[in-house]
CSV table of C-alpha atoms in Angstrom, one decimal:
chain,number,residue,atom,x,y,z
V,17,UNK,CA,-36.3,-6.1,-53.0
V,18,UNK,CA,-38.5,-8.7,-51.5
V,19,UNK,CA,-42.0,-7.3,-51.7
V,20,UNK,CA,-45.1,-9.5,-52.0
V,21,UNK,CA,-47.7,-6.9,-52.7
V,22,UNK,CA,-47.5,-3.3,-53.8
V,23,UNK,CA,-50.4,-1.0,-53.1
V,24,UNK,CA,-50.8,2.5,-54.4
V,25,UNK,CA,-53.1,3.9,-51.7
V,26,UNK,CA,-56.2,5.7,-52.9
V,27,UNK,CA,-56.8,7.4,-49.6
V,28,UNK,CA,-55.1,8.1,-46.3
V,29,UNK,CA,-57.6,5.8,-44.6
V,30,UNK,CA,-56.7,2.9,-46.9
V,31,UNK,CA,-53.0,3.6,-46.2
V,32,UNK,CA,-53.6,3.6,-42.5
V,33,UNK,CA,-55.6,0.4,-42.6
V,34,UNK,CA,-52.9,-1.4,-44.6
V,35,UNK,CA,-50.2,-0.1,-42.3
V,36,UNK,CA,-51.7,-1.7,-39.2
V,37,UNK,CA,-50.0,-5.0,-40.1
V,38,UNK,CA,-46.4,-5.4,-38.9
V,39,UNK,CA,-45.3,-6.7,-42.3
V,40,UNK,CA,-46.5,-3.6,-44.1
V,41,UNK,CA,-44.1,-0.7,-44.9
V,42,UNK,CA,-44.9,2.8,-46.0
V,43,UNK,CA,-42.8,4.0,-48.9
V,44,UNK,CA,-41.7,7.6,-48.9
V,45,UNK,CA,-38.8,8.0,-51.3
V,46,UNK,CA,-37.7,4.5,-50.6
V,47,UNK,CA,-34.1,5.5,-50.3
V,48,UNK,CA,-33.5,4.0,-46.9
V,49,UNK,CA,-35.5,0.8,-47.5
V,50,UNK,CA,-33.4,0.3,-50.5
V,51,UNK,CA,-30.4,-0.4,-48.2
V,52,UNK,CA,-32.2,-3.4,-46.7
V,53,UNK,CA,-32.7,-5.6,-49.7
V,54,UNK,CA,-33.1,-8.8,-47.7
V,55,UNK,CA,-36.0,-7.5,-45.7
V,56,UNK,CA,-39.2,-9.2,-46.5
V,57,UNK,CA,-42.1,-6.8,-47.0
V,58,UNK,CA,-45.6,-8.2,-47.3
V,59,UNK,CA,-47.3,-5.0,-48.3
V,60,UNK,CA,-45.5,-1.9,-49.6
V,61,UNK,CA,-47.8,1.1,-49.2
V,62,UNK,CA,-47.2,3.8,-51.8
V,63,UNK,CA,-48.4,7.3,-50.8
V,64,UNK,CA,-47.4,9.0,-54.1
V,65,UNK,CA,-51.0,9.2,-55.3
V,66,UNK,CA,-52.4,11.1,-52.3
V,67,UNK,CA,-51.3,14.6,-53.3
V,68,UNK,CA,-48.9,14.9,-50.4
V,69,UNK,CA,-46.1,16.2,-52.6
V,70,UNK,CA,-47.1,19.9,-52.4
V,71,UNK,CA,-46.0,22.8,-50.2
V,72,UNK,CA,-48.5,25.5,-49.2
V,73,UNK,CA,-48.0,28.8,-47.5
V,74,UNK,CA,-50.4,30.7,-45.2
V,75,UNK,CA,-49.9,33.9,-43.2
V,76,UNK,CA,-48.8,31.9,-40.2
V,77,UNK,CA,-47.0,28.7,-41.5
V,78,UNK,CA,-45.5,26.7,-44.3
V,79,UNK,CA,-47.1,23.3,-44.8
V,80,UNK,CA,-45.0,20.6,-46.3
V,81,UNK,CA,-46.7,17.5,-47.6
V,82,UNK,CA,-45.0,14.3,-46.4
V,83,UNK,CA,-44.0,13.3,-49.9
V,84,UNK,CA,-42.3,16.6,-50.7
V,85,UNK,CA,-38.8,15.8,-51.8
V,86,UNK,CA,-35.6,17.2,-50.2
V,87,UNK,CA,-34.8,18.8,-53.5
V,88,UNK,CA,-38.2,20.6,-53.4
V,89,UNK,CA,-37.4,21.9,-49.9
V,90,UNK,CA,-33.9,23.2,-50.8
V,91,UNK,CA,-35.2,25.1,-53.8
V,92,UNK,CA,-38.4,26.5,-52.3
V,93,UNK,CA,-38.1,30.3,-52.0
V,94,UNK,CA,-40.4,30.5,-49.0
V,95,UNK,CA,-38.3,28.1,-47.0
V,96,UNK,CA,-35.0,29.7,-48.1
V,97,UNK,CA,-36.3,33.0,-46.8
V,98,UNK,CA,-37.8,31.6,-43.6
V,99,UNK,CA,-34.6,29.9,-42.7
V,100,UNK,CA,-32.0,32.4,-43.9
V,101,UNK,CA,-30.8,29.8,-46.4
V,102,UNK,CA,-30.2,27.2,-43.6
V,103,UNK,CA,-32.5,24.7,-45.4
V,104,UNK,CA,-30.1,24.6,-48.3
V,105,UNK,CA,-27.1,24.3,-46.1
V,106,UNK,CA,-28.7,21.4,-44.3
V,107,UNK,CA,-29.7,19.5,-47.4
V,108,UNK,CA,-27.0,20.2,-50.0
V,109,UNK,CA,-24.6,17.7,-48.6
V,110,UNK,CA,-27.0,14.8,-48.7
V,111,UNK,CA,-25.6,12.5,-51.4
V,112,UNK,CA,-26.6,14.3,-54.6
V,113,UNK,CA,-29.4,15.9,-56.5
V,114,UNK,CA,-30.6,12.6,-57.9
V,115,UNK,CA,-31.0,11.2,-54.3
V,116,UNK,CA,-32.6,14.4,-53.1
V,117,UNK,CA,-35.2,14.2,-55.9
V,118,UNK,CA,-36.3,10.9,-54.3
V,119,UNK,CA,-35.9,11.2,-50.6
V,120,UNK,CA,-38.9,12.8,-49.0
V,121,UNK,CA,-39.3,15.0,-46.0
V,122,UNK,CA,-41.8,12.6,-44.5
V,123,UNK,CA,-39.4,9.7,-44.8
V,124,UNK,CA,-36.7,11.8,-43.2
V,125,UNK,CA,-38.9,12.9,-40.3
V,126,UNK,CA,-40.9,9.7,-39.7
V,127,UNK,CA,-37.7,7.6,-39.6
V,128,UNK,CA,-36.3,9.8,-36.8
V,129,UNK,CA,-32.8,8.8,-38.0
V,130,UNK,CA,-29.9,9.7,-35.9
V,131,UNK,CA,-28.0,11.1,-38.8
V,132,UNK,CA,-30.9,13.3,-40.0
V,133,UNK,CA,-30.0,16.8,-41.0
V,134,UNK,CA,-33.7,17.5,-41.6
V,135,UNK,CA,-34.7,16.5,-38.1
V,136,UNK,CA,-31.9,18.6,-36.5
V,137,UNK,CA,-32.9,21.8,-38.4
V,138,UNK,CA,-36.7,21.3,-38.1
V,139,UNK,CA,-36.4,20.9,-34.3
V,140,UNK,CA,-35.1,24.4,-34.0
V,141,UNK,CA,-37.8,25.7,-36.4
V,142,UNK,CA,-40.3,24.5,-33.8
V,143,UNK,CA,-42.0,22.4,-36.5
V,144,UNK,CA,-45.2,20.4,-35.9
V,145,UNK,CA,-46.1,17.1,-37.5
V,146,UNK,CA,-49.6,15.9,-38.5
V,147,UNK,CA,-50.5,12.3,-38.3
V,148,UNK,CA,-53.6,10.9,-40.1
V,149,UNK,CA,-55.1,9.5,-36.9
V,150,UNK,CA,-52.9,11.1,-34.2
V,151,UNK,CA,-53.4,14.7,-35.3
V,152,UNK,CA,-50.9,17.5,-34.8
V,153,UNK,CA,-48.1,17.4,-32.3
V,154,UNK,CA,-44.8,19.2,-31.8
V,155,UNK,CA,-41.9,17.6,-33.7
V,156,UNK,CA,-39.9,17.6,-30.5
V,157,UNK,CA,-42.5,15.3,-29.0
V,158,UNK,CA,-42.8,13.2,-32.1
V,159,UNK,CA,-39.1,12.8,-32.2
V,160,UNK,CA,-39.2,11.2,-28.8
V,161,UNK,CA,-42.2,8.9,-29.2
V,162,UNK,CA,-42.4,8.2,-32.9
V,163,UNK,CA,-45.4,7.7,-35.1
V,164,UNK,CA,-46.1,3.9,-34.6
V,165,UNK,CA,-48.3,2.6,-37.3
V,166,UNK,CA,-49.8,6.0,-38.1
V,167,UNK,CA,-49.3,7.9,-41.4
V,168,UNK,CA,-47.5,11.2,-41.4
V,169,UNK,CA,-49.3,13.6,-43.7
V,170,UNK,CA,-47.6,16.9,-43.3
V,171,UNK,CA,-45.0,18.9,-41.4
V,172,UNK,CA,-45.8,22.5,-40.4
V,173,UNK,CA,-43.2,25.2,-40.1
V,174,UNK,CA,-44.6,28.2,-38.2
V,175,UNK,CA,-43.6,31.5,-39.6
V,176,UNK,CA,-41.7,33.7,-37.2
V,177,UNK,CA,-39.2,36.4,-37.1
V,178,UNK,CA,-36.1,34.4,-36.5
V,179,UNK,CA,-32.4,34.1,-37.4
V,180,UNK,CA,-31.4,30.6,-38.4
V,181,UNK,CA,-28.0,29.0,-38.9
V,182,UNK,CA,-27.0,25.4,-39.7
V,183,UNK,CA,-23.8,23.5,-40.1
V,184,UNK,CA,-22.7,19.9,-40.2
V,185,UNK,CA,-19.4,18.0,-39.9
V,186,UNK,CA,-18.7,15.2,-42.4
V,187,UNK,CA,-15.7,13.0,-43.0
V,188,UNK,CA,-16.3,13.1,-46.8
V,189,UNK,CA,-18.5,15.2,-49.0
V,190,UNK,CA,-22.0,13.7,-49.6
V,191,UNK,CA,-21.5,11.2,-46.7
V,192,UNK,CA,-23.6,11.0,-43.5
V,193,UNK,CA,-22.9,13.8,-41.0
V,194,UNK,CA,-20.9,12.9,-37.9
V,195,UNK,CA,-22.4,15.9,-36.3
V,196,UNK,CA,-25.2,18.2,-37.2
V,197,UNK,CA,-26.0,21.5,-35.4
V,198,UNK,CA,-28.7,24.1,-35.8
V,199,UNK,CA,-29.4,27.3,-34.0
V,200,UNK,CA,-32.5,29.5,-34.2
V,201,UNK,CA,-32.8,32.8,-32.4
V,202,UNK,CA,-36.0,34.7,-32.0
V,203,UNK,CA,-36.6,37.9,-30.0
V,204,UNK,CA,-37.2,35.9,-26.8
V,205,UNK,CA,-35.9,32.4,-27.4
V,206,UNK,CA,-32.7,30.7,-28.4
V,207,UNK,CA,-33.0,27.1,-29.7
V,208,UNK,CA,-30.0,24.9,-30.2
V,209,UNK,CA,-30.2,21.3,-31.7
V,210,UNK,CA,-27.4,18.8,-32.1
V,211,UNK,CA,-27.9,15.6,-34.1
V,212,UNK,CA,-25.8,12.8,-35.5
V,213,UNK,CA,-24.1,12.3,-32.1
V,214,UNK,CA,-24.7,9.6,-33.6
V,215,UNK,CA,-28.0,9.6,-31.6
V,216,UNK,CA,-31.2,11.3,-32.7
V,217,UNK,CA,-31.2,15.1,-32.6
V,218,UNK,CA,-32.3,16.9,-29.5
V,219,UNK,CA,-33.0,20.5,-28.9
V,220,UNK,CA,-32.3,22.8,-26.0
V,221,UNK,CA,-34.0,26.2,-25.2
V,222,UNK,CA,-32.5,29.3,-23.7
V,223,UNK,CA,-33.4,32.9,-23.2
V,224,UNK,CA,-33.1,34.9,-26.4
V,225,UNK,CA,-30.5,37.2,-24.9
V,226,UNK,CA,-28.0,34.3,-24.4
V,227,UNK,CA,-25.0,33.5,-26.5
V,228,UNK,CA,-24.4,37.0,-28.0
V,229,UNK,CA,-20.9,37.4,-26.8
V,230,UNK,CA,-17.9,35.1,-27.3
V,231,UNK,CA,-17.8,34.2,-23.6
V,232,UNK,CA,-21.5,33.5,-23.3
V,233,UNK,CA,-21.7,31.7,-26.7
V,234,UNK,CA,-19.0,29.3,-25.4
V,235,UNK,CA,-20.9,28.9,-22.1
V,236,UNK,CA,-24.2,28.1,-23.9
V,237,UNK,CA,-22.5,25.7,-26.3
V,238,UNK,CA,-20.8,24.0,-23.5
V,239,UNK,CA,-24.1,23.7,-21.6
V,240,UNK,CA,-25.8,22.2,-24.7
V,241,UNK,CA,-23.1,19.6,-25.2
V,242,UNK,CA,-23.0,18.7,-21.5
V,243,UNK,CA,-26.7,18.1,-21.5
V,244,UNK,CA,-26.6,15.5,-24.4
V,245,UNK,CA,-25.1,12.0,-24.7
V,246,UNK,CA,-22.4,11.5,-27.4
V,247,UNK,CA,-21.3,8.0,-28.5
V,248,UNK,CA,-18.5,6.4,-30.4
V,249,UNK,CA,-18.9,4.8,-33.8
V,250,UNK,CA,-16.6,4.0,-36.7
V,251,UNK,CA,-16.9,7.6,-38.0
V,252,UNK,CA,-15.9,9.4,-34.8
V,253,UNK,CA,-15.5,9.2,-31.1
V,254,UNK,CA,-17.9,10.5,-28.5
V,255,UNK,CA,-15.2,12.9,-27.1
V,256,UNK,CA,-14.4,14.3,-30.6
V,257,UNK,CA,-18.1,14.8,-31.3
V,258,UNK,CA,-18.7,16.5,-27.9
V,259,UNK,CA,-15.7,18.9,-28.4
V,260,UNK,CA,-16.8,19.7,-32.0
V,261,UNK,CA,-20.4,20.2,-30.9
V,262,UNK,CA,-19.2,23.0,-28.5
V,263,UNK,CA,-17.3,24.7,-31.3
V,264,UNK,CA,-20.0,24.4,-34.0
V,265,UNK,CA,-22.7,25.6,-31.7
V,266,UNK,CA,-20.5,28.5,-30.5
V,267,UNK,CA,-20.0,29.6,-34.1
V,268,UNK,CA,-23.8,29.4,-34.9
V,269,UNK,CA,-24.7,31.3,-31.8
V,270,UNK,CA,-22.4,34.1,-32.7
V,271,UNK,CA,-23.5,34.0,-36.4
V,272,UNK,CA,-27.2,34.3,-35.5
V,273,UNK,CA,-26.4,37.0,-32.9
V,274,UNK,CA,-24.4,39.0,-35.4
V,275,UNK,CA,-27.1,38.9,-38.1
V,276,UNK,CA,-29.6,40.1,-35.6
V,277,UNK,CA,-27.6,43.1,-34.6
L,18,UNK,CA,-48.5,-6.3,-61.2
L,19,UNK,CA,-49.2,-4.4,-64.4
L,20,UNK,CA,-47.7,-0.9,-65.0
L,21,UNK,CA,-48.2,1.6,-67.8
L,22,UNK,CA,-45.5,4.2,-68.4
L,23,UNK,CA,-43.7,6.3,-71.0
L,24,UNK,CA,-40.2,5.2,-71.7
L,25,UNK,CA,-38.3,7.7,-73.8
L,26,UNK,CA,-41.5,9.2,-75.0
L,27,UNK,CA,-43.2,6.0,-76.0
L,28,UNK,CA,-46.1,4.6,-74.1
L,29,UNK,CA,-45.6,1.0,-72.9
L,30,UNK,CA,-46.9,-1.4,-70.4
L,31,UNK,CA,-45.4,-4.4,-68.6
L,32,UNK,CA,-46.1,-7.0,-66.0
L,33,UNK,CA,-43.5,-6.8,-63.2
L,34,UNK,CA,-42.7,-8.2,-59.8
L,35,UNK,CA,-43.5,-5.7,-57.0
L,36,UNK,CA,-40.0,-5.7,-55.7
L,37,UNK,CA,-38.3,-5.1,-59.1
L,38,UNK,CA,-36.0,-2.1,-59.1
L,39,UNK,CA,-36.2,0.4,-62.0
L,40,UNK,CA,-32.5,-0.2,-62.8
L,41,UNK,CA,-33.1,-3.8,-63.5
L,42,UNK,CA,-36.4,-3.2,-65.3
L,43,UNK,CA,-34.8,-0.7,-67.7
L,44,UNK,CA,-31.9,-3.0,-68.6
L,45,UNK,CA,-34.4,-5.8,-69.1
L,46,UNK,CA,-36.1,-3.4,-71.6
L,47,UNK,CA,-33.0,-2.7,-73.6
L,48,UNK,CA,-31.7,0.4,-71.9
L,49,UNK,CA,-28.2,-0.7,-71.5
L,50,UNK,CA,-26.9,2.8,-70.9
L,51,UNK,CA,-28.3,2.4,-67.4
L,52,UNK,CA,-25.6,0.7,-65.4
L,53,UNK,CA,-25.3,-0.6,-61.9
L,54,UNK,CA,-22.4,0.9,-60.0
L,55,UNK,CA,-22.7,0.9,-56.2
L,56,UNK,CA,-26.4,-0.2,-55.8
L,57,UNK,CA,-26.4,1.9,-52.6
L,58,UNK,CA,-27.4,5.3,-54.0
L,59,UNK,CA,-23.9,6.6,-53.7
L,60,UNK,CA,-22.4,6.8,-57.2
L,61,UNK,CA,-24.9,8.3,-59.7
L,62,UNK,CA,-24.1,5.8,-62.4
L,63,UNK,CA,-27.7,4.6,-62.7
L,64,UNK,CA,-29.1,8.1,-63.2
L,65,UNK,CA,-32.2,8.4,-65.3
L,66,UNK,CA,-35.0,11.0,-65.4
L,67,UNK,CA,-38.3,10.4,-63.8
L,68,UNK,CA,-40.7,13.1,-65.0
L,69,UNK,CA,-37.7,15.2,-66.2
L,70,UNK,CA,-36.0,15.0,-62.8
L,71,UNK,CA,-32.7,13.1,-62.4
L,72,UNK,CA,-33.1,10.1,-60.0
L,73,UNK,CA,-31.2,7.0,-59.0
L,74,UNK,CA,-32.8,4.1,-60.7
L,75,UNK,CA,-31.2,1.7,-58.2
L,76,UNK,CA,-33.4,3.3,-55.5
L,77,UNK,CA,-36.7,3.4,-57.3
L,78,UNK,CA,-39.1,0.6,-57.5
L,79,UNK,CA,-40.3,-0.1,-61.0
L,80,UNK,CA,-43.8,0.0,-59.6
L,81,UNK,CA,-43.3,3.7,-59.0
L,82,UNK,CA,-43.1,4.5,-62.7
L,83,UNK,CA,-46.8,3.5,-63.3
L,84,UNK,CA,-48.3,6.5,-65.1
L,85,UNK,CA,-44.9,8.3,-65.1
L,86,UNK,CA,-42.4,9.4,-67.8
L,87,UNK,CA,-38.9,7.8,-67.7
L,88,UNK,CA,-36.0,9.0,-69.8
L,89,UNK,CA,-32.7,7.3,-70.3
L,90,UNK,CA,-29.7,8.2,-72.3
L,91,UNK,CA,-31.2,6.3,-75.2
L,92,UNK,CA,-33.9,8.9,-75.4
L,93,UNK,CA,-31.5,11.8,-75.4
L,94,UNK,CA,-29.1,10.7,-78.1
L,95,UNK,CA,-28.6,13.9,-80.0
L,96,UNK,CA,-27.9,15.9,-76.8
L,97,UNK,CA,-25.7,13.2,-75.4
L,98,UNK,CA,-23.7,12.9,-78.6
L,99,UNK,CA,-23.1,16.7,-78.6
L,100,UNK,CA,-21.9,16.7,-75.0
L,101,UNK,CA,-19.8,13.6,-75.6
L,102,UNK,CA,-17.9,15.4,-78.3
L,103,UNK,CA,-16.9,18.0,-75.8
L,104,UNK,CA,-15.8,15.3,-73.4
L,105,UNK,CA,-13.8,13.6,-76.0
L,106,UNK,CA,-12.1,16.8,-77.0
L,107,UNK,CA,-10.9,17.3,-73.5
L,108,UNK,CA,-10.1,13.7,-72.8
L,109,UNK,CA,-12.5,13.8,-69.9
L,110,UNK,CA,-14.4,10.6,-71.0
L,111,UNK,CA,-11.4,8.6,-69.5
L,112,UNK,CA,-12.5,5.0,-68.7
L,113,UNK,CA,-16.1,5.9,-69.6
L,114,UNK,CA,-17.7,4.0,-66.8
L,115,UNK,CA,-19.4,6.9,-65.1
L,116,UNK,CA,-20.2,8.7,-68.4
L,117,UNK,CA,-23.9,7.7,-68.9
L,118,UNK,CA,-25.0,8.8,-65.4
L,119,UNK,CA,-22.8,11.9,-65.6
L,120,UNK,CA,-24.2,12.9,-68.9
L,121,UNK,CA,-27.8,12.4,-67.7
L,122,UNK,CA,-27.2,14.7,-64.7
L,123,UNK,CA,-25.3,17.3,-66.8
L,124,UNK,CA,-28.2,17.5,-69.3
L,125,UNK,CA,-30.6,18.0,-66.4
L,126,UNK,CA,-28.4,20.6,-64.8
L,127,UNK,CA,-28.3,22.6,-68.0
L,128,UNK,CA,-32.1,22.8,-67.9
L,129,UNK,CA,-32.3,23.6,-64.2
L,130,UNK,CA,-29.5,26.0,-63.3
L,131,UNK,CA,-29.6,29.7,-64.1
L,132,UNK,CA,-27.8,31.2,-67.1
L,133,UNK,CA,-24.9,32.2,-64.9
L,134,UNK,CA,-24.2,29.2,-62.7
L,135,UNK,CA,-21.2,29.4,-60.3
L,136,UNK,CA,-18.6,26.7,-60.3
L,137,UNK,CA,-19.7,25.9,-56.7
L,138,UNK,CA,-23.3,25.4,-57.9
L,139,UNK,CA,-22.1,23.1,-60.7
L,140,UNK,CA,-20.0,21.0,-58.3
L,141,UNK,CA,-22.9,20.8,-55.9
L,142,UNK,CA,-25.3,19.7,-58.6
L,143,UNK,CA,-22.9,17.0,-59.8
L,144,UNK,CA,-21.7,15.9,-56.4
L,145,UNK,CA,-23.8,12.7,-56.7
L,146,UNK,CA,-21.8,11.5,-59.7
L,147,UNK,CA,-18.6,9.8,-58.7
L,148,UNK,CA,-15.8,9.3,-61.3
L,149,UNK,CA,-13.4,6.5,-60.4
L,150,UNK,CA,-10.8,8.0,-62.7
L,151,UNK,CA,-11.1,11.2,-60.5
L,152,UNK,CA,-11.5,13.2,-63.7
L,153,UNK,CA,-13.3,16.1,-62.0
L,154,UNK,CA,-10.9,18.8,-63.2
L,155,UNK,CA,-11.4,17.8,-66.8
L,156,UNK,CA,-15.2,17.5,-66.3
L,157,UNK,CA,-15.1,21.2,-65.2
L,158,UNK,CA,-13.1,22.2,-68.3
L,159,UNK,CA,-15.7,20.5,-70.5
L,160,UNK,CA,-18.6,22.0,-68.6
L,161,UNK,CA,-17.2,25.5,-69.0
L,162,UNK,CA,-16.9,25.1,-72.8
L,163,UNK,CA,-20.3,23.3,-73.2
L,164,UNK,CA,-22.2,25.7,-71.0
L,165,UNK,CA,-20.7,28.7,-72.9
L,166,UNK,CA,-21.9,27.1,-76.1
L,167,UNK,CA,-25.3,27.0,-74.5
L,168,UNK,CA,-25.2,30.6,-73.6
L,169,UNK,CA,-24.4,30.0,-69.9
L,170,UNK,CA,-21.3,31.5,-68.6
L,171,UNK,CA,-19.8,29.9,-65.5
L,172,UNK,CA,-19.2,32.4,-62.7
L,173,UNK,CA,-16.1,31.9,-60.5
L,174,UNK,CA,-17.5,33.7,-57.5
């Protein structure tokens, strides 16, 4: 890679200061930047020395440091329990264990990638992000506006009584998803997110009593798909993605409804 | 920039360019088991351990190993030789190209998975290692025998 200067930040403030220049880049796991070898980076900012690679749990939330790896997420008992195992289902298809030992949750979220399984799931978990200077904000808001030159420090997953289900559609194992769907059902709310359309994931909210029957699950899924834009790319057409989004959402709606019963 | 690190248990230091990848660094330092396959994080051939965790050395900056422990196949020769004998006995070494990365990930898997891993768990753990000979069935035969010898019985469920 073409990097002029590599700085292992000693503080978040130092990282933030360095990141105010356009030619600076923050390194999470580095997996995505690796695919742009021609890009010239004046300053690579390494956050690995800032203690952001830990998960903590309180009575009300699970706090994920931005440098926590995807592998840490998928093997964390607290997250497996909090998501009915959906965290594992969302992550286990991402390349391989070696990749997931590198890729970080911060990199996945801050990049707001269209293909992101993590973003799709976390939107339905009503996650919040914390930026060094920008403070806390809902992930749904962050997903729309981005983080600019700020530094993402942690992602917060509120603890709630919820049922969670996740699925994705891939042309090949370990490849990018061509569609990613997540559904969370609480007592009073139903959240349904669709990503990899191939646009960035979006979430829709309904009353918690919706989508419990075959007919209403189809109605909700159709409404979700109709409210989002789908596009063509080499992996799938917009029409195919839209049709499959209805079917995958319908299945997840029924799955979360059944588990609740 | 200067880095200090442990390579196969030995403390070393080196002067490197900031953009140097770990894969190239390790080969420059005599670890020829570490090979470049896809260079796009897809094939698993360049697998090494960073602090005992398998990672893709084509996706790690050498600068990142400062103060860290790196292990390559050269540092696991006895275990690798033992597993290689199982591979040879089943003919699963085939062309041999993917073997170094595959063995590194298998040896990590043996440490990480439970004593009763399922076949699905094994396939999932090794999904990041592509075999261009498509020798996956023979890999599984070998793994069943090898894991049994290690006291780990593969569950079919």
